[in-house]
Amino acid sequence: MPASGFRVPVDRLVGAEDWHAEQLLDDADNIALYKKVWKTLSESAVSGTDAHNLISSARRSLNSR
């Protein structure tokens, strides 16, 4: 999981945010890296009923301690 926020508004630029600054990255290696991170995060994300069920399960687990 990235430690900071980022965005890939176009295929040739990445905006990477840190606590003190934003960097605009335009080299191919960085763009490929951030696109890979985005793909991984996107594939592991849940929404709707799946997200509700995941959160409910986590809450039940914490409440049983």
Backbone atoms as SQL, in Angstrom:
CREATE TABLE atoms (id INTEGER PRIMARY KEY, chain TEXT, resi INTEGER, resn TEXT, atom TEXT, x REAL, y REAL, z REAL);
INSERT INTO atoms VALUES
  (1, 'A', 1, 'MET', 'N', 0.840, -1.161, 0.000),
  (2, 'A', 1, 'MET', 'CA', 0.000, 0.000, 0.000),
  (3, 'A', 1, 'MET', 'C', 0.895, 1.237, 0.000),
  (4, 'A', 2, 'PRO', 'N', 0.621, 2.164, -0.875),
  (5, 'A', 2, 'PRO', 'CA', 1.450, 3.365, -0.907),
  (6, 'A', 2, 'PRO', 'C', 1.292, 4.186, 0.370),
  (7, 'A', 3, 'ALA', 'N', 2.364, 4.829, 0.776),
  (8, 'A', 3, 'ALA', 'CA', 2.337, 5.639, 1.991),
  (9, 'A', 3, 'ALA', 'C', 1.785, 7.033, 1.723),
  (10, 'A', 4, 'SER', 'N', 1.582, 7.367, 0.466),
  (11, 'A', 4, 'SER', 'CA', 1.074, 8.685, 0.113),
  (12, 'A', 4, 'SER', 'C', 0.065, 8.541, -1.020),
  (13, 'A', 5, 'GLY', 'N', -0.674, 9.611, -1.250),
  (14, 'A', 5, 'GLY', 'CA', -1.645, 9.592, -2.326),
  (15, 'A', 5, 'GLY', 'C', -0.983, 9.807, -3.676),
  (16, 'A', 6, 'PHE', 'N', -1.670, 9.334, -4.701),
  (17, 'A', 6, 'PHE', 'CA', -1.164, 9.571, -6.051),
  (18, 'A', 6, 'PHE', 'C', -2.318, 9.530, -7.031),
  (19, 'A', 7, 'ARG', 'N', -2.062, 10.073, -8.202),
  (20, 'A', 7, 'ARG', 'CA', -3.048, 10.056, -9.278),
  (21, 'A', 7, 'ARG', 'C', -2.318, 9.912, -10.605),
  (22, 'A', 8, 'VAL', 'N', -2.989, 9.313, -11.549),
  (23, 'A', 8, 'VAL', 'CA', -2.435, 9.153, -12.894),
  (24, 'A', 8, 'VAL', 'C', -3.472, 9.750, -13.849),
  (25, 'A', 9, 'PRO', 'N', -3.477, 11.078, -13.982),
  (26, 'A', 9, 'PRO', 'CA', -4.531, 11.724, -14.766),
  (27, 'A', 9, 'PRO', 'C', -4.440, 11.443, -16.277),
  (28, 'A', 10, 'VAL', 'N', -3.262, 11.215, -16.744),
  (29, 'A', 10, 'VAL', 'CA', -3.042, 10.863, -18.155),
  (30, 'A', 10, 'VAL', 'C', -1.931, 9.820, -18.204),
  (31, 'A', 11, 'ASP', 'N', -1.790, 9.136, -19.300),
  (32, 'A', 11, 'ASP', 'CA', -0.805, 8.055, -19.391),
  (33, 'A', 11, 'ASP', 'C', 0.642, 8.519, -19.392),
  (34, 'A', 12, 'ARG', 'N', 0.880, 9.796, -19.362),
  (35, 'A', 12, 'ARG', 'CA', 2.260, 10.289, -19.409),
  (36, 'A', 12, 'ARG', 'C', 2.654, 11.138, -18.195),
  (37, 'A', 13, 'LEU', 'N', 1.835, 11.077, -17.121),
  (38, 'A', 13, 'LEU', 'CA', 2.114, 11.904, -15.955),
  (39, 'A', 13, 'LEU', 'C', 1.527, 11.263, -14.701),
  (40, 'A', 14, 'VAL', 'N', 2.282, 11.342, -13.594),
  (41, 'A', 14, 'VAL', 'CA', 1.809, 10.889, -12.283),
  (42, 'A', 14, 'VAL', 'C', 1.962, 12.049, -11.308),
  (43, 'A', 15, 'GLY', 'N', 0.948, 12.278, -10.504),
  (44, 'A', 15, 'GLY', 'CA', 1.033, 13.234, -9.414),
  (45, 'A', 15, 'GLY', 'C', 1.137, 12.448, -8.117),
  (46, 'A', 16, 'ALA', 'N', 2.280, 12.497, -7.455),
  (47, 'A', 16, 'ALA', 'CA', 2.503, 11.764, -6.206),
  (48, 'A', 16, 'ALA', 'C', 2.559, 12.767, -5.066),
  (49, 'A', 17, 'GLU', 'N', 1.692, 12.575, -4.068),
  (50, 'A', 17, 'GLU', 'CA', 1.600, 13.504, -2.946),
  (51, 'A', 17, 'GLU', 'C', 2.254, 12.913, -1.710),
  (52, 'A', 18, 'ASP', 'N', 2.972, 13.752, -1.001),
  (53, 'A', 18, 'ASP', 'CA', 3.560, 13.391, 0.269),
  (54, 'A', 18, 'ASP', 'C', 3.079, 14.416, 1.285),
  (55, 'A', 19, 'TRP', 'N', 3.478, 14.265, 2.528),
  (56, 'A', 19, 'TRP', 'CA', 2.989, 15.185, 3.554),
  (57, 'A', 19, 'TRP', 'C', 3.485, 16.613, 3.355),
  (58, 'A', 20, 'HIS', 'N', 4.543, 16.800, 2.608),
  (59, 'A', 20, 'HIS', 'CA', 5.114, 18.137, 2.476),
  (60, 'A', 20, 'HIS', 'C', 5.104, 18.681, 1.047),
  (61, 'A', 21, 'ALA', 'N', 4.785, 17.848, 0.048),
  (62, 'A', 21, 'ALA', 'CA', 4.858, 18.342, -1.321),
  (63, 'A', 21, 'ALA', 'C', 4.170, 17.378, -2.281),
  (64, 'A', 22, 'GLU', 'N', 3.939, 17.857, -3.493),
  (65, 'A', 22, 'GLU', 'CA', 3.459, 17.010, -4.575),
  (66, 'A', 22, 'GLU', 'C', 4.534, 16.986, -5.653),
  (67, 'A', 23, 'GLN', 'N', 4.797, 15.805, -6.162),
  (68, 'A', 23, 'GLN', 'CA', 5.749, 15.663, -7.253),
  (69, 'A', 23, 'GLN', 'C', 4.990, 15.275, -8.514),
  (70, 'A', 24, 'LEU', 'N', 5.365, 15.869, -9.621),
  (71, 'A', 24, 'LEU', 'CA', 4.834, 15.464, -10.909),
  (72, 'A', 24, 'LEU', 'C', 5.911, 14.656, -11.611),
  (73, 'A', 25, 'LEU', 'N', 5.625, 13.403, -11.867),
  (74, 'A', 25, 'LEU', 'CA', 6.598, 12.469, -12.444),
  (75, 'A', 25, 'LEU', 'C', 6.188, 12.145, -13.872),
  (76, 'A', 26, 'ASP', 'N', 7.150, 12.253, -14.782),
  (77, 'A', 26, 'ASP', 'CA', 6.803, 11.992, -16.174),
  (78, 'A', 26, 'ASP', 'C', 7.722, 10.988, -16.864),
  (79, 'A', 27, 'ASP', 'N', 8.583, 10.313, -16.089),
  (80, 'A', 27, 'ASP', 'CA', 9.449, 9.323, -16.728),
  (81, 'A', 27, 'ASP', 'C', 8.721, 7.975, -16.790),
  (82, 'A', 28, 'ALA', 'N', 9.018, 7.210, -17.804),
  (83, 'A', 28, 'ALA', 'CA', 8.295, 5.974, -18.102),
  (84, 'A', 28, 'ALA', 'C', 8.347, 4.962, -16.957),
  (85, 'A', 29, 'ASP', 'N', 9.481, 4.849, -16.273),
  (86, 'A', 29, 'ASP', 'CA', 9.598, 3.870, -15.183),
  (87, 'A', 29, 'ASP', 'C', 8.662, 4.192, -14.023),
  (88, 'A', 30, 'ASN', 'N', 8.599, 5.460, -13.627),
  (89, 'A', 30, 'ASN', 'CA', 7.699, 5.855, -12.541),
  (90, 'A', 30, 'ASN', 'C', 6.240, 5.698, -12.939),
  (91, 'A', 31, 'ILE', 'N', 5.909, 6.068, -14.162),
  (92, 'A', 31, 'ILE', 'CA', 4.532, 5.927, -14.631),
  (93, 'A', 31, 'ILE', 'C', 4.132, 4.455, -14.614),
  (94, 'A', 32, 'ALA', 'N', 4.988, 3.580, -15.093),
  (95, 'A', 32, 'ALA', 'CA', 4.699, 2.141, -15.091),
  (96, 'A', 32, 'ALA', 'C', 4.521, 1.615, -13.668),
  (97, 'A', 33, 'LEU', 'N', 5.362, 2.065, -12.753),
  (98, 'A', 33, 'LEU', 'CA', 5.270, 1.631, -11.355),
  (99, 'A', 33, 'LEU', 'C', 3.934, 2.036, -10.742),
  (100, 'A', 34, 'TYR', 'N', 3.560, 3.307, -10.879),
  (101, 'A', 34, 'TYR', 'CA', 2.315, 3.774, -10.284),
  (102, 'A', 34, 'TYR', 'C', 1.097, 3.142, -10.944),
  (103, 'A', 35, 'LYS', 'N', 1.157, 2.876, -12.234),
  (104, 'A', 35, 'LYS', 'CA', 0.049, 2.194, -12.901),
  (105, 'A', 35, 'LYS', 'C', -0.087, 0.756, -12.386),
  (106, 'A', 36, 'LYS', 'N', 1.037, 0.107, -12.095),
  (107, 'A', 36, 'LYS', 'CA', 1.008, -1.245, -11.538),
  (108, 'A', 36, 'LYS', 'C', 0.407, -1.221, -10.130),
  (109, 'A', 37, 'VAL', 'N', 0.804, -0.244, -9.322),
  (110, 'A', 37, 'VAL', 'CA', 0.246, -0.109, -7.971),
  (111, 'A', 37, 'VAL', 'C', -1.264, 0.124, -8.063),
  (112, 'A', 38, 'TRP', 'N', -1.702, 1.008, -8.961),
  (113, 'A', 38, 'TRP', 'CA', -3.126, 1.290, -9.119),
  (114, 'A', 38, 'TRP', 'C', -3.886, 0.030, -9.511),
  (115, 'A', 39, 'LYS', 'N', -3.331, -0.738, -10.437),
  (116, 'A', 39, 'LYS', 'CA', -3.981, -1.974, -10.889),
  (117, 'A', 39, 'LYS', 'C', -4.129, -2.949, -9.722),
  (118, 'A', 40, 'THR', 'N', -3.070, -3.100, -8.927),
  (119, 'A', 40, 'THR', 'CA', -3.107, -3.999, -7.777),
  (120, 'A', 40, 'THR', 'C', -4.154, -3.554, -6.760),
  (121, 'A', 41, 'LEU', 'N', -4.181, -2.270, -6.435),
  (122, 'A', 41, 'LEU', 'CA', -5.164, -1.750, -5.481),
  (123, 'A', 41, 'LEU', 'C', -6.581, -1.905, -6.019),
  (124, 'A', 42, 'SER', 'N', -6.760, -1.612, -7.291),
  (125, 'A', 42, 'SER', 'CA', -8.078, -1.710, -7.910),
  (126, 'A', 42, 'SER', 'C', -8.601, -3.146, -7.890),
  (127, 'A', 43, 'GLU', 'N', -7.728, -4.094, -8.166),
  (128, 'A', 43, 'GLU', 'CA', -8.132, -5.495, -8.184),
  (129, 'A', 43, 'GLU', 'C', -8.467, -6.030, -6.791),
  (130, 'A', 44, 'SER', 'N', -7.904, -5.430, -5.748),
  (131, 'A', 44, 'SER', 'CA', -8.159, -5.910, -4.393),
  (132, 'A', 44, 'SER', 'C', -9.287, -5.138, -3.698),
  (133, 'A', 45, 'ALA', 'N', -9.816, -4.122, -4.327),
  (134, 'A', 45, 'ALA', 'CA', -10.866, -3.301, -3.721),
  (135, 'A', 45, 'ALA', 'C', -12.217, -4.010, -3.770),
  (136, 'A', 46, 'VAL', 'N', -13.051, -3.712, -2.790),
  (137, 'A', 46, 'VAL', 'CA', -14.427, -4.205, -2.779),
  (138, 'A', 46, 'VAL', 'C', -15.359, -3.016, -2.626),
  (139, 'A', 47, 'SER', 'N', -16.591, -3.193, -3.076),
  (140, 'A', 47, 'SER', 'CA', -17.572, -2.116, -2.945),
  (141, 'A', 47, 'SER', 'C', -18.955, -2.726, -2.757),
  (142, 'A', 48, 'GLY', 'N', -19.909, -1.867, -2.473),
  (143, 'A', 48, 'GLY', 'CA', -21.289, -2.316, -2.338),
  (144, 'A', 48, 'GLY', 'C', -21.467, -3.347, -1.229),
  (145, 'A', 49, 'THR', 'N', -22.239, -4.388, -1.532),
  (146, 'A', 49, 'THR', 'CA', -22.540, -5.435, -0.554),
  (147, 'A', 49, 'THR', 'C', -21.279, -6.135, -0.073),
  (148, 'A', 50, 'ASP', 'N', -20.339, -6.360, -0.976),
  (149, 'A', 50, 'ASP', 'CA', -19.084, -7.008, -0.572),
  (150, 'A', 50, 'ASP', 'C', -18.348, -6.174, 0.470),
  (151, 'A', 51, 'ALA', 'N', -18.298, -4.858, 0.273),
  (152, 'A', 51, 'ALA', 'CA', -17.631, -3.985, 1.242),
  (153, 'A', 51, 'ALA', 'C', -18.380, -3.997, 2.577),
  (154, 'A', 52, 'HIS', 'N', -19.702, -3.942, 2.515),
  (155, 'A', 52, 'HIS', 'CA', -20.505, -3.976, 3.737),
  (156, 'A', 52, 'HIS', 'C', -20.245, -5.269, 4.514),
  (157, 'A', 53, 'ASN', 'N', -20.230, -6.386, 3.813),
  (158, 'A', 53, 'ASN', 'CA', -19.983, -7.677, 4.466),
  (159, 'A', 53, 'ASN', 'C', -18.584, -7.744, 5.078),
  (160, 'A', 54, 'LEU', 'N', -17.598, -7.214, 4.381),
  (161, 'A', 54, 'LEU', 'CA', -16.224, -7.204, 4.897),
  (162, 'A', 54, 'LEU', 'C', -16.120, -6.368, 6.172),
  (163, 'A', 55, 'ILE', 'N', -16.727, -5.202, 6.161),
  (164, 'A', 55, 'ILE', 'CA', -16.692, -4.322, 7.333),
  (165, 'A', 55, 'ILE', 'C', -17.444, -4.964, 8.504),
  (166, 'A', 56, 'SER', 'N', -18.604, -5.550, 8.218),
  (167, 'A', 56, 'SER', 'CA', -19.377, -6.216, 9.274),
  (168, 'A', 56, 'SER', 'C', -18.591, -7.361, 9.892),
  (169, 'A', 57, 'SER', 'N', -17.928, -8.133, 9.063),
  (170, 'A', 57, 'SER', 'CA', -17.113, -9.240, 9.558),
  (171, 'A', 57, 'SER', 'C', -15.979, -8.736, 10.442),
  (172, 'A', 58, 'ALA', 'N', -15.327, -7.667, 10.026),
  (173, 'A', 58, 'ALA', 'CA', -14.235, -7.093, 10.820),
  (174, 'A', 58, 'ALA', 'C', -14.757, -6.577, 12.153),
  (175, 'A', 59, 'ARG', 'N', -15.926, -5.942, 12.147),
  (176, 'A', 59, 'ARG', 'CA', -16.508, -5.429, 13.401),
  (177, 'A', 59, 'ARG', 'C', -16.852, -6.568, 14.344),
  (178, 'A', 60, 'ARG', 'N', -17.431, -7.642, 13.808),
  (179, 'A', 60, 'ARG', 'CA', -17.757, -8.792, 14.659),
  (180, 'A', 60, 'ARG', 'C', -16.487, -9.383, 15.264),
  (181, 'A', 61, 'SER', 'N', -15.447, -9.439, 14.481),
  (182, 'A', 61, 'SER', 'CA', -14.173, -9.991, 14.964),
  (183, 'A', 61, 'SER', 'C', -13.615, -9.124, 16.091),
  (184, 'A', 62, 'LEU', 'N', -13.676, -7.816, 15.947),
  (185, 'A', 62, 'LEU', 'CA', -13.164, -6.917, 16.980),
  (186, 'A', 62, 'LEU', 'C', -14.043, -6.964, 18.238),
  (187, 'A', 63, 'ASN', 'N', -15.337, -7.091, 18.060),
  (188, 'A', 63, 'ASN', 'CA', -16.263, -7.123, 19.212),
  (189, 'A', 63, 'ASN', 'C', -16.126, -8.401, 20.013),
  (190, 'A', 64, 'SER', 'N', -15.633, -9.472, 19.410),
  (191, 'A', 64, 'SER', 'CA', -15.532, -10.741, 20.129),
  (192, 'A', 64, 'SER', 'C', -14.259, -10.844, 20.963),
  (193, 'A', 65, 'ARG', 'N', -13.437, -9.842, 20.934),
  (194, 'A', 65, 'ARG', 'CA', -12.192, -9.864, 21.710),
  (195, 'A', 65, 'ARG', 'C', -12.417, -9.473, 23.135);
